Amino acid sequence: MPPVITPRTLKGFRDLLPAQALAREQVLQTARQVYRSYGFAPIDTPALEYLEILTGKGSEETDKQLYRFTDHGNRQVGMRFDLTVPFARFAAQHIGAIGTPFKRYHLATVWRGENTQRGRYREFMQCDFDTIGTTSPVADLETVLVVHDLLEAIGLERFTIRLNDRRILSGILQTLGLTEQTTVVLRGLDKLGKQPAEAVARELTGHGIPAATADRLLSLAGLSGTATDVLAGLEPLVGAAEVGQAGIKALANLFTGLAAAGVPAGRVLIDPVIARGLDYYTGIVLESFLDEMPGLGSICSGGRYDNLAGLYTKQQLPGVGASLGIDRLLAGLEECDQLEGAETPADIFLAHFDHAHVADYLRIAAALRAAGMAVDFFPEPKKLGQQLKWAGKKGFRLALVIGSDEFAGGTAQVKHLATQQAATINWHGDLAVLVDAVHSQLEAGG
RNA sequence: GUGGCUGUAGCUCAGCUGGUUAGAGCGUCGGUUUGUGGUACCGAAGGUCGCGGGUUCGAGCCCCGUCAGCCACCCCA
């Protein structure tokens, strides 16, 4: 007997059981539907890229997190750590074929060799969508609308989209004379949600920023209320800086658009502290949070950038987009027990009751499937009670019980597994009648 | 990557200052006589106490390492 190998998965990598995989697939399907409803088209790119493509940005952080290796052809290879960089390469390479404006979505797995935490894995999926080749505010508005529609379509009850515009921050930094310390300031502001204001203030003054200036920056966090209120509060901080004024105006217009599109007030608000770590954002930036779990972090983030593919082409490609972190979202929902527990994708359980009628069962199952219903036919003629117990646990909606008595009488029993209510169908051996009856039972079952 | 906490049956945990064959609830499986589940009763299976090493007459309990999870920093989905 050879020793068994311990079954295990790598840190940050995990298996999905049916309930989790079904939940993920359902969200993916929702994302596809919403993205497509706005005209975004799917693309795909390889999981592996030439290392130079991925490290081109030169950020040491991504360098550290990259999974990299040398392949058998002695090529330096990296695994993609997001979908934006591969998209930039893709756009640069194919812009002649796709033309602008171009709207794409991309649902795929990415890998980051960073430390794990709740909702943070080393392998996870992102659901990106972007519009490139236009600087129109309509595209910005549409991005927010897509995020809103998506979160709503997923069935989230309580979520908040937080919006800001990098130009406002730029304006404030200009007015305060802190343009040189942009990185330090934005990083500090980003922490305001998690850390006490004093700690952030200390960090800022530690970088040589005068205490009075730091206080003005921190006052950003105190701004709250409606979009109009917050923007009014930002005016004096932005002062005469033109970029900042442009940002304020853009956000004001954006909120007008959101209202026109029917987004409920309160779903989207302005958070002047949102900056987003990535340095390529230049216009609006957004993050979204589950109201119940702010600690989970943003589940859907994005923004506008001036030049997506500058590393790979001379052509300037502005764009705007966002990304849903589906695994983080699902981790959050699972923790709140908000995931549906079904372990089967099929609605109908067909009991294997009378072994002599296997051919009939197969015929019935085929007819139901042909009508678009998913049917699971139990493989063995176990005791009916056990079959029903199994079916109930798996989360089927209907159980179809047809034994020799039913076959003799041309009837069938349909059982709603959740409520235990049963109905008798008279189909007289006519499959079409049976299919219709089962279908209407499914609809009725809610 | 750095620091802190944690790791006992599928799940949630108990296991007194280290001492004989490691327990409970839930779940799973089987049964409570012939064709009907989630309630009740009976019974069974399932753990080399994450893994490896050390200290000890003796370790689930102590020490070291390692792997994994959680939290913070960092960064982000």
Short mmCIF file of C-alpha atoms (C1' of nucleotides) in Angstrom, two decimals:
data_model
loop_
_atom_site.label_atom_id
_atom_site.label_comp_id
_atom_site.label_asym_id
_atom_site.label_seq_id
_atom_site.Cartn_x
_atom_site.Cartn_y
_atom_site.Cartn_z
CA MET A 1 0.00 0.00 0.00
CA PRO A 2 1.59 3.28 -1.06
CA PRO A 3 1.03 6.10 1.44
CA VAL A 4 -1.94 8.31 0.55
CA ILE A 5 -1.19 11.85 -0.49
CA THR A 6 -2.87 14.35 1.81
CA PRO A 7 -5.62 16.05 -0.18
CA ARG A 8 -5.18 19.78 0.27
CA THR A 9 -5.19 23.05 -1.60
CA LEU A 10 -2.67 25.85 -1.66
CA LYS A 11 -3.02 28.85 0.59
CA GLY A 12 -5.49 31.25 -0.92
CA PHE A 13 -6.75 28.69 -3.44
CA ARG A 14 -9.96 26.83 -2.80
CA ASP A 15 -12.49 24.32 -4.01
CA LEU A 16 -16.09 25.29 -4.56
CA LEU A 17 -18.81 22.88 -3.53
CA PRO A 18 -21.97 22.75 -5.63
CA ALA A 19 -23.86 25.27 -3.48
CA GLN A 20 -21.00 27.76 -3.82
CA ALA A 21 -20.33 27.03 -7.46
CA LEU A 22 -24.02 27.40 -8.29
CA ALA A 23 -24.13 30.73 -6.48
CA ARG A 24 -21.06 31.93 -8.35
CA GLU A 25 -22.40 30.84 -11.71
CA GLN A 26 -25.65 32.58 -11.00
CA VAL A 27 -23.89 35.86 -10.28
CA LEU A 28 -21.74 35.44 -13.37
CA GLN A 29 -24.84 34.91 -15.43
CA THR A 30 -26.41 38.02 -13.95
CA ALA A 31 -23.28 40.02 -14.74
CA ARG A 32 -23.37 38.80 -18.32
CA GLN A 33 -26.99 39.78 -18.69
CA VAL A 34 -26.53 43.25 -17.25
CA TYR A 35 -23.36 43.97 -19.21
CA ARG A 36 -24.93 42.76 -22.42
CA SER A 37 -28.03 44.83 -21.80
CA TYR A 38 -25.82 47.90 -22.16
CA GLY A 39 -24.10 46.58 -25.25
CA PHE A 40 -20.84 45.42 -23.73
CA ALA A 41 -19.37 42.53 -25.71
CA PRO A 42 -17.43 39.62 -24.23
CA ILE A 43 -13.73 39.11 -24.84
CA ASP A 44 -11.19 36.70 -23.48
CA THR A 45 -7.44 36.84 -23.06
CA PRO A 46 -4.85 34.26 -21.97
CA ALA A 47 -4.18 33.58 -18.31
CA LEU A 48 -0.46 33.78 -19.05
CA GLU A 49 1.30 36.76 -20.55
CA TYR A 50 4.87 37.66 -21.31
CA LEU A 51 6.24 38.92 -18.04
CA GLU A 52 7.20 42.27 -19.59
CA ILE A 53 3.54 42.92 -20.43
CA LEU A 54 2.50 42.53 -16.81
CA THR A 55 5.45 44.25 -15.18
CA GLY A 56 5.44 47.14 -17.60
CA LYS A 57 3.69 49.33 -15.10
CA GLY A 58 6.68 48.95 -12.86
CA SER A 59 4.72 49.13 -9.66
CA GLU A 60 6.70 47.23 -7.06
CA GLU A 61 3.51 46.04 -5.42
CA THR A 62 2.29 44.15 -8.45
CA ASP A 63 5.81 42.89 -8.99
CA LYS A 64 5.77 41.30 -5.58
CA GLN A 65 2.35 39.77 -6.11
CA LEU A 66 2.96 38.34 -9.55
CA TYR A 67 3.08 34.60 -10.04
CA ARG A 68 5.95 34.17 -12.47
CA PHE A 69 8.03 31.41 -13.93
CA THR A 70 10.20 30.45 -16.86
CA ASP A 71 8.45 28.17 -19.34
CA HIS A 72 9.96 25.24 -21.21
CA GLY A 73 10.88 27.53 -24.07
CA ASN A 74 12.84 29.69 -21.65
CA ARG A 75 10.30 32.52 -21.85
CA GLN A 76 9.66 34.75 -18.84
CA VAL A 77 5.99 34.28 -18.08
CA GLY A 78 3.54 35.78 -15.60
CA MET A 79 -0.03 34.98 -14.60
CA ARG A 80 -2.41 37.90 -14.95
CA PHE A 81 -3.14 39.62 -11.63
CA ASP A 82 -6.04 41.68 -12.96
CA LEU A 83 -8.02 42.04 -16.15
CA THR A 84 -7.16 45.65 -16.84
CA VAL A 85 -3.54 45.21 -17.85
CA PRO A 86 -4.33 42.36 -20.25
CA PHE A 87 -7.12 44.52 -21.65
CA ALA A 88 -4.69 47.36 -22.21
CA ARG A 89 -2.44 45.02 -24.16
CA PHE A 90 -5.45 43.64 -26.01
CA ALA A 91 -6.67 47.10 -26.93
CA ALA A 92 -3.27 48.21 -28.15
CA GLN A 93 -2.92 45.08 -30.23
CA HIS A 94 -6.39 45.00 -31.76
CA ILE A 95 -7.55 48.58 -31.77
CA GLY A 96 -7.46 48.59 -35.57
CA ALA A 97 -9.89 45.71 -35.69
CA ILE A 98 -12.28 46.71 -32.95
CA GLY A 99 -12.51 50.48 -33.50
CA THR A 100 -13.71 53.00 -30.96
CA PRO A 101 -15.68 53.49 -28.90
CA PHE A 102 -15.31 49.90 -27.72
CA LYS A 103 -17.22 48.31 -24.88
CA ARG A 104 -16.16 44.96 -23.55
CA TYR A 105 -16.73 42.77 -20.54
CA HIS A 106 -14.43 40.07 -19.28
CA LEU A 107 -15.23 37.49 -16.62
CA ALA A 108 -12.14 35.59 -15.64
CA THR A 109 -9.81 34.31 -12.95
CA VAL A 110 -6.80 36.28 -11.77
CA TRP A 111 -3.94 35.40 -9.42
CA ARG A 112 -2.12 37.42 -6.80
CA GLY A 113 0.53 36.04 -4.51
CA GLU A 114 -0.39 38.23 -1.57
CA ASN A 115 -1.39 37.36 1.95
CA THR A 116 -4.89 36.02 2.40
CA GLN A 117 -7.75 37.26 4.52
CA ARG A 118 -11.50 36.96 4.58
CA GLY A 119 -12.67 37.72 1.05
CA ARG A 120 -9.08 37.92 -0.15
CA TYR A 121 -7.73 34.97 -2.02
CA ARG A 122 -4.77 34.25 -4.24
CA GLU A 123 -7.02 32.99 -6.99
CA PHE A 124 -10.26 34.81 -7.60
CA MET A 125 -12.57 35.97 -10.35
CA GLN A 126 -13.20 39.44 -11.56
CA CYS A 127 -16.04 40.69 -13.69
CA ASP A 128 -14.71 43.70 -15.55
CA PHE A 129 -16.44 45.98 -17.98
CA ASP A 130 -14.96 49.02 -19.69
CA THR A 131 -15.73 51.58 -22.34
CA ILE A 132 -12.67 52.85 -24.15
CA GLY A 133 -12.13 55.41 -26.84
CA THR A 134 -14.44 58.10 -25.49
CA THR A 135 -14.21 60.81 -22.87
CA SER A 136 -17.95 61.40 -22.85
CA PRO A 137 -19.59 61.94 -19.46
CA VAL A 138 -22.32 59.66 -20.78
CA ALA A 139 -19.89 56.77 -20.53
CA ASP A 140 -19.13 57.73 -16.92
CA LEU A 141 -22.81 57.84 -16.12
CA GLU A 142 -23.38 54.55 -17.85
CA THR A 143 -20.63 52.94 -15.79
CA VAL A 144 -22.33 53.93 -12.56
CA LEU A 145 -25.67 52.76 -13.92
CA VAL A 146 -24.25 49.38 -14.85
CA VAL A 147 -22.79 48.93 -11.39
CA HIS A 148 -26.09 49.89 -9.85
CA ASP A 149 -28.13 47.61 -12.10
CA LEU A 150 -25.71 44.79 -11.53
CA LEU A 151 -25.79 44.92 -7.74
CA GLU A 152 -29.54 45.22 -7.84
CA ALA A 153 -29.92 42.35 -10.28
CA ILE A 154 -27.75 40.15 -8.09
CA GLY A 155 -30.44 40.64 -5.49
CA LEU A 156 -28.51 42.70 -2.97
CA GLU A 157 -30.92 44.59 -0.80
CA ARG A 158 -28.65 47.04 0.91
CA PHE A 159 -25.59 48.41 -0.81
CA THR A 160 -24.03 51.81 -1.35
CA ILE A 161 -22.03 53.08 -4.30
CA ARG A 162 -19.51 55.70 -3.25
CA LEU A 163 -18.42 58.15 -5.90
CA ASN A 164 -15.70 60.70 -6.16
CA ASP A 165 -13.69 62.44 -8.83
CA ARG A 166 -9.93 62.46 -8.82
CA ARG A 167 -9.99 65.96 -10.27
CA ILE A 168 -11.57 67.24 -7.08
CA LEU A 169 -8.73 65.78 -5.07
CA SER A 170 -6.23 67.21 -7.52
CA GLY A 171 -7.85 70.62 -7.16
CA ILE A 172 -7.69 70.45 -3.39
CA LEU A 173 -4.06 69.39 -3.48
CA GLN A 174 -3.28 72.27 -5.82
CA THR A 175 -5.01 74.79 -3.63
CA LEU A 176 -3.25 73.46 -0.55
CA GLY A 177 0.08 73.32 -2.35
CA LEU A 178 0.46 69.58 -1.87
CA THR A 179 0.78 68.46 -5.47
CA GLU A 180 4.16 66.94 -4.73
CA GLN A 181 2.78 64.77 -1.96
CA THR A 182 -0.18 63.38 -3.89
CA THR A 183 0.62 59.74 -3.16
CA VAL A 184 1.12 60.28 0.54
CA VAL A 185 -2.07 62.28 0.88
CA LEU A 186 -4.28 59.93 -1.10
CA ARG A 187 -2.96 56.94 0.78
CA GLY A 188 -3.68 58.67 4.05
CA LEU A 189 -7.17 59.70 3.06
CA ASP A 190 -7.93 56.19 1.94
CA LYS A 191 -7.31 55.00 5.47
CA LEU A 192 -9.80 57.36 7.03
CA GLY A 193 -12.56 54.80 7.02
CA LYS A 194 -10.52 52.30 8.97
CA GLN A 195 -8.29 54.37 11.21
CA PRO A 196 -8.96 57.20 13.63
CA ALA A 197 -8.46 60.68 12.24
CA GLU A 198 -5.64 61.43 14.69
CA ALA A 199 -3.58 58.53 13.39
CA VAL A 200 -3.99 59.70 9.81
CA ALA A 201 -3.19 63.25 10.84
CA ARG A 202 -0.01 62.06 12.50
CA GLU A 203 0.95 60.16 9.39
CA LEU A 204 0.41 63.24 7.24
CA THR A 205 2.33 65.60 9.47
CA GLY A 206 5.04 62.97 9.62
CA HIS A 207 5.49 63.51 5.92
CA GLY A 208 6.09 67.20 6.46
CA ILE A 209 2.55 68.40 5.93
CA PRO A 210 1.64 71.30 8.24
CA ALA A 211 -0.91 70.39 10.90
CA ALA A 212 -3.35 73.05 9.76
CA THR A 213 -3.24 71.69 6.21
CA ALA A 214 -3.71 68.15 7.47
CA ASP A 215 -6.78 69.28 9.38
CA ARG A 216 -8.25 70.77 6.25
CA LEU A 217 -7.70 67.49 4.44
CA LEU A 218 -9.30 65.52 7.23
CA SER A 219 -12.31 67.77 7.15
CA LEU A 220 -13.12 66.02 3.88
CA ALA A 221 -14.18 62.99 5.83
CA GLY A 222 -16.70 65.06 7.73
CA LEU A 223 -18.63 66.06 4.64
CA SER A 224 -21.88 64.16 4.36
CA GLY A 225 -25.42 64.48 3.19
CA THR A 226 -26.84 64.73 -0.30
CA ALA A 227 -24.62 65.10 -3.33
CA THR A 228 -25.47 68.78 -3.47
CA ASP A 229 -24.49 69.25 0.16
CA VAL A 230 -21.17 67.49 -0.22
CA LEU A 231 -20.30 69.32 -3.41
CA ALA A 232 -21.12 72.63 -1.75
CA GLY A 233 -18.82 71.67 1.10
CA LEU A 234 -16.05 70.87 -1.35
CA GLU A 235 -16.21 74.25 -3.10
CA PRO A 236 -14.14 76.20 -0.57
CA LEU A 237 -11.55 73.45 -0.30
CA VAL A 238 -11.10 73.28 -4.04
CA GLY A 239 -10.92 77.03 -4.28
CA ALA A 240 -9.92 78.43 -7.62
CA ALA A 241 -8.26 75.30 -8.96
CA GLU A 242 -9.75 74.66 -12.38
CA VAL A 243 -9.43 70.87 -12.40
CA GLY A 244 -11.21 70.72 -9.10
CA GLN A 245 -14.05 72.87 -10.33
CA ALA A 246 -14.35 70.65 -13.38
CA GLY A 247 -14.59 67.63 -11.12
CA ILE A 248 -17.32 69.21 -9.02
CA LYS A 249 -19.29 70.12 -12.09
CA ALA A 250 -18.88 66.64 -13.52
CA LEU A 251 -20.18 64.98 -10.38
CA ALA A 252 -23.11 67.38 -10.22
CA ASN A 253 -24.06 66.49 -13.78
CA LEU A 254 -23.57 62.84 -13.07
CA PHE A 255 -26.06 62.94 -10.22
CA THR A 256 -28.57 64.70 -12.45
CA GLY A 257 -28.15 61.83 -14.87
CA LEU A 258 -28.54 59.20 -12.19
CA ALA A 259 -31.78 60.73 -11.06
CA ALA A 260 -33.02 60.89 -14.64
CA ALA A 261 -32.20 57.21 -15.07
CA GLY A 262 -34.28 56.37 -12.02
CA VAL A 263 -31.56 55.41 -9.55
CA PRO A 264 -33.04 55.79 -6.07
CA ALA A 265 -31.50 58.60 -4.05
CA GLY A 266 -29.31 57.24 -1.30
CA ARG A 267 -28.01 54.32 -3.30
CA VAL A 268 -25.21 56.44 -4.66
CA LEU A 269 -23.43 59.06 -2.64
CA ILE A 270 -20.34 61.20 -2.82
CA ASP A 271 -17.42 60.22 -0.66
CA PRO A 272 -14.65 62.78 -1.14
CA VAL A 273 -12.17 60.47 0.52
CA ILE A 274 -12.35 57.70 -2.05
CA ALA A 275 -9.18 57.83 -4.12
CA ARG A 276 -8.46 54.25 -5.21
CA GLY A 277 -4.91 53.10 -4.98
CA LEU A 278 -4.26 52.72 -8.67
CA ASP A 279 -2.52 55.75 -9.97
CA TYR A 280 -3.98 55.59 -13.44
CA TYR A 281 -7.40 56.93 -12.45
CA THR A 282 -7.93 60.51 -13.53
CA GLY A 283 -11.67 61.18 -13.40
CA ILE A 284 -14.53 59.61 -11.53
CA VAL A 285 -13.72 56.83 -9.12
CA LEU A 286 -16.21 54.53 -7.45
CA GLU A 287 -16.39 51.83 -4.84
CA SER A 288 -19.36 49.80 -3.64
CA PHE A 289 -20.03 48.31 -0.26
CA LEU A 290 -22.52 45.97 1.34
CA ASP A 291 -24.20 48.03 4.04
CA GLU A 292 -24.15 45.08 6.40
CA MET A 293 -20.46 44.40 5.90
CA PRO A 294 -18.42 47.53 5.32
CA GLY A 295 -15.39 45.68 6.64
CA LEU A 296 -15.47 43.36 3.67
CA GLY A 297 -14.17 46.15 1.50
CA SER A 298 -15.31 47.24 -1.89
CA ILE A 299 -17.03 44.60 -3.94
CA CYS A 300 -17.19 46.62 -7.13
CA SER A 301 -14.77 49.39 -7.99
CA GLY A 302 -13.61 51.38 -10.94
CA GLY A 303 -13.19 54.76 -12.47
CA ARG A 304 -12.04 56.79 -15.43
CA TYR A 305 -8.53 56.85 -16.83
CA ASP A 306 -7.00 59.05 -19.50
CA ASN A 307 -4.70 56.59 -21.07
CA LEU A 308 -5.22 52.90 -20.71
CA ALA A 309 -2.66 51.45 -23.06
CA GLY A 310 0.12 54.01 -23.06
CA LEU A 311 2.65 51.31 -22.29
CA TYR A 312 1.81 49.36 -25.41
CA THR A 313 0.84 51.91 -28.03
CA LYS A 314 1.31 55.54 -28.98
CA GLN A 315 -2.41 55.85 -29.47
CA GLN A 316 -4.18 57.56 -26.59
CA LEU A 317 -7.03 55.41 -25.30
CA PRO A 318 -9.16 57.02 -22.60
CA GLY A 319 -11.77 54.93 -20.91
CA VAL A 320 -13.97 54.21 -17.94
CA GLY A 321 -14.99 50.97 -16.32
CA ALA A 322 -15.36 48.94 -13.18
CA SER A 323 -14.89 45.46 -11.82
CA LEU A 324 -17.05 43.25 -9.65
CA GLY A 325 -15.09 41.14 -7.18
CA ILE A 326 -17.38 38.19 -7.30
CA ASP A 327 -15.51 35.96 -4.86
CA ARG A 328 -15.31 38.65 -2.23
CA LEU A 329 -19.00 39.35 -2.69
CA LEU A 330 -19.89 35.68 -2.36
CA ALA A 331 -17.70 35.33 0.72
CA GLY A 332 -19.66 38.19 2.26
CA LEU A 333 -23.05 36.78 1.33
CA GLU A 334 -22.10 33.36 2.60
CA GLU A 335 -21.14 34.85 5.91
CA CYS A 336 -24.52 36.56 6.18
CA ASP A 337 -26.28 33.32 5.20
CA GLN A 338 -27.72 35.11 2.23
CA LEU A 339 -26.86 32.41 -0.25
CA GLU A 340 -29.53 30.04 -1.45
CA GLY A 341 -28.74 26.55 -0.35
CA ALA A 342 -29.67 24.53 -3.41
CA GLU A 343 -27.09 21.93 -4.32
CA THR A 344 -28.68 20.98 -7.60
CA PRO A 345 -29.25 22.96 -10.76
CA ALA A 346 -32.30 20.85 -11.58
CA ASP A 347 -35.83 21.80 -10.61
CA ILE A 348 -37.39 18.39 -10.92
CA PHE A 349 -36.61 15.16 -9.14
CA LEU A 350 -37.91 12.04 -10.83
CA ALA A 351 -38.18 9.20 -8.35
CA HIS A 352 -36.92 5.79 -9.48
CA PHE A 353 -39.91 3.99 -8.10
CA ASP A 354 -40.73 0.94 -10.14
CA HIS A 355 -37.70 -0.59 -11.75
CA ALA A 356 -39.82 -2.33 -14.38
CA HIS A 357 -40.68 1.10 -15.80
CA VAL A 358 -37.15 2.43 -16.33
CA ALA A 359 -37.84 2.93 -20.03
CA ASP A 360 -40.93 4.99 -19.20
CA TYR A 361 -39.00 7.11 -16.71
CA LEU A 362 -36.36 7.80 -19.32
CA ARG A 363 -39.04 8.77 -21.82
CA ILE A 364 -40.67 11.12 -19.33
CA ALA A 365 -37.36 12.69 -18.35
CA ALA A 366 -36.46 13.23 -22.00
CA ALA A 367 -39.79 14.89 -22.71
CA LEU A 368 -39.42 17.25 -19.75
CA ARG A 369 -35.87 18.14 -20.76
CA ALA A 370 -36.96 18.77 -24.32
CA ALA A 371 -39.43 21.27 -22.89
CA GLY A 372 -36.58 23.09 -21.17
CA MET A 373 -36.88 21.68 -17.68
CA ALA A 374 -33.92 20.20 -15.81
CA VAL A 375 -34.67 16.73 -14.49
CA ASP A 376 -32.66 14.47 -12.24
CA PHE A 377 -33.70 10.82 -12.50
CA PHE A 378 -32.58 8.85 -9.46
CA PRO A 379 -30.22 6.08 -10.57
CA GLU A 380 -31.45 3.25 -8.37
CA PRO A 381 -34.81 1.95 -7.13
CA LYS A 382 -34.14 2.82 -3.48
CA LYS A 383 -36.90 3.11 -0.94
CA LEU A 384 -39.11 6.02 -1.85
CA GLY A 385 -38.69 7.66 1.54
CA GLN A 386 -34.95 7.74 1.12
CA GLN A 387 -35.20 9.13 -2.35
CA LEU A 388 -37.47 11.94 -1.18
CA LYS A 389 -35.22 12.74 1.72
CA TRP A 390 -32.26 12.97 -0.60
CA ALA A 391 -34.23 15.15 -3.01
CA GLY A 392 -35.34 17.47 -0.26
CA LYS A 393 -31.80 17.96 0.94
CA LYS A 394 -30.50 18.74 -2.50
CA GLY A 395 -33.06 21.48 -2.95
CA PHE A 396 -35.18 20.28 -5.84
CA ARG A 397 -38.45 22.12 -6.15
CA LEU A 398 -40.65 19.33 -7.46
CA ALA A 399 -40.59 15.59 -6.99
CA LEU A 400 -42.35 13.48 -9.57
CA VAL A 401 -43.62 10.20 -8.16
CA ILE A 402 -44.93 7.67 -10.66
CA GLY A 403 -45.24 4.02 -9.67
CA SER A 404 -47.04 1.04 -11.10
CA ASP A 405 -50.40 2.32 -9.77
CA GLU A 406 -49.91 5.65 -11.49
CA PHE A 407 -48.77 4.08 -14.73
CA ALA A 408 -51.81 1.82 -14.66
CA GLY A 409 -54.15 4.76 -14.07
CA GLY A 410 -52.38 7.21 -16.34
CA THR A 411 -51.68 9.57 -13.46
CA ALA A 412 -48.67 11.09 -11.74
CA GLN A 413 -47.99 12.63 -8.39
CA VAL A 414 -46.23 15.98 -8.21
CA LYS A 415 -44.86 16.98 -4.86
CA HIS A 416 -43.62 20.43 -3.91
CA LEU A 417 -40.68 19.49 -1.75
CA ALA A 418 -40.56 22.72 0.22
CA THR A 419 -44.22 22.71 1.25
CA GLN A 420 -44.89 18.99 1.02
CA GLN A 421 -48.05 19.69 -0.96
CA ALA A 422 -48.88 17.10 -3.56
CA ALA A 423 -51.07 17.17 -6.63
CA THR A 424 -52.23 14.43 -8.95
CA ILE A 425 -51.92 14.83 -12.69
CA ASN A 426 -54.08 12.89 -15.11
CA TRP A 427 -52.07 12.53 -18.25
CA HIS A 428 -53.50 9.31 -19.64
CA GLY A 429 -50.18 8.28 -21.06
CA ASP A 430 -49.93 11.48 -23.12
CA LEU A 431 -46.46 12.92 -22.53
CA ALA A 432 -47.43 16.35 -23.83
CA VAL A 433 -50.13 16.63 -21.19
CA LEU A 434 -47.72 15.54 -18.47
CA VAL A 435 -45.09 18.03 -19.58
CA ASP A 436 -47.60 20.88 -19.56
CA ALA A 437 -48.93 19.95 -16.14
CA VAL A 438 -45.47 19.70 -14.62
CA HIS A 439 -44.54 22.99 -16.19
CA SER A 440 -47.51 24.78 -14.69
CA GLN A 441 -46.80 23.20 -11.30
CA LEU A 442 -43.29 24.61 -11.51
CA GLU A 443 -44.62 28.06 -12.27
CA ALA A 444 -47.20 27.84 -9.52
CA GLY A 445 -44.68 26.67 -6.94
CA GLY A 446 -43.01 30.07 -6.78
"C1'" G B 1 6.24 39.97 2.99
"C1'" U B 2 5.98 41.48 8.68
"C1'" G B 3 3.40 40.90 13.46
"C1'" G B 4 -0.67 38.69 16.60
"C1'" C B 5 -4.48 34.80 17.44
"C1'" U B 6 -6.25 29.93 16.13
"C1'" G B 7 -6.10 24.52 14.28
"C1'" U B 8 -9.75 18.08 18.45
"C1'" A B 9 -14.99 13.48 14.19
"C1'" G B 10 -18.51 16.36 7.84
"C1'" C B 11 -20.09 21.05 11.15
"C1'" U B 12 -20.09 23.71 16.16
"C1'" C B 13 -17.34 22.74 20.18
"C1'" A B 14 -15.90 20.05 25.39
"C1'" G B 15 -11.45 17.77 27.17
"C1'" C B 16 -9.78 20.10 34.83
"C1'" U B 17 -2.64 22.24 36.91
"C1'" G B 18 0.31 16.61 30.87
"C1'" G B 19 -1.71 10.33 33.28
"C1'" U B 20 -5.10 4.52 31.46
"C1'" U B 21 -9.38 2.25 25.48
"C1'" A B 22 -10.48 11.17 23.27
"C1'" G B 23 -16.45 13.00 24.36
"C1'" A B 24 -21.27 15.83 23.21
"C1'" G B 25 -24.84 18.16 19.99
"C1'" C B 26 -25.96 18.58 14.96
"C1'" G B 27 -25.11 16.05 10.33
"C1'" U B 28 -24.33 11.27 7.68
"C1'" C B 29 -25.75 6.06 7.06
"C1'" G B 30 -29.09 1.97 8.54
"C1'" G B 31 -33.58 0.46 11.08
"C1'" U B 32 -38.79 1.42 13.41
"C1'" U B 33 -42.30 -5.01 8.45
"C1'" U B 34 -44.93 -4.25 2.00
"C1'" G B 35 -45.22 2.81 -2.19
"C1'" U B 36 -43.76 8.84 0.21
"C1'" G B 37 -38.62 13.07 2.98
"C1'" G B 38 -37.42 17.26 6.61
"C1'" U B 39 -40.79 15.68 13.60
"C1'" A B 40 -40.10 11.09 17.25
"C1'" C B 41 -37.55 6.46 18.81
"C1'" C B 42 -33.45 2.66 18.14
"C1'" G B 43 -28.67 1.60 16.16
"C1'" A B 44 -24.04 2.23 13.37
"C1'" A B 45 -20.04 4.32 10.97
"C1'" G B 46 -16.56 8.29 11.38
"C1'" G B 47 -10.75 11.22 14.72
"C1'" U B 48 -2.76 8.50 13.84
"C1'" C B 49 -6.29 15.35 18.36
"C1'" G B 50 -3.52 19.94 10.90
"C1'" C B 51 1.46 17.80 9.78
"C1'" G B 52 6.76 16.80 11.43
"C1'" G B 53 10.19 16.74 15.27
"C1'" G B 54 11.53 17.45 20.58
"C1'" U B 55 10.97 17.35 26.19
"C1'" U B 56 8.85 13.47 29.53
"C1'" C B 57 8.03 7.15 32.59
"C1'" G B 58 3.77 9.27 29.91
"C1'" A B 59 1.34 14.89 25.48
"C1'" G B 60 -4.72 16.66 22.51
"C1'" C B 61 -2.62 19.53 26.52
"C1'" C B 62 4.64 21.93 27.19
"C1'" C B 63 8.79 23.50 23.31
"C1'" C B 64 10.50 24.12 18.05
"C1'" G B 65 9.43 23.88 12.94
"C1'" U B 66 5.91 23.58 9.06
"C1'" C B 67 1.11 23.98 6.61
"C1'" A B 68 -3.64 26.27 6.77
"C1'" G B 69 -7.41 29.83 8.62
"C1'" C B 70 -8.59 34.52 10.95
"C1'" C B 71 -6.99 39.69 12.39
"C1'" A B 72 -3.68 44.06 11.73
"C1'" C B 73 0.04 46.55 8.57
"C1'" C B 74 0.54 46.90 3.20
"C1'" C B 75 -2.36 46.64 -0.93
"C1'" C B 76 -6.67 45.70 -3.13
"C1'" A B 77 -11.76 42.50 -5.66
#
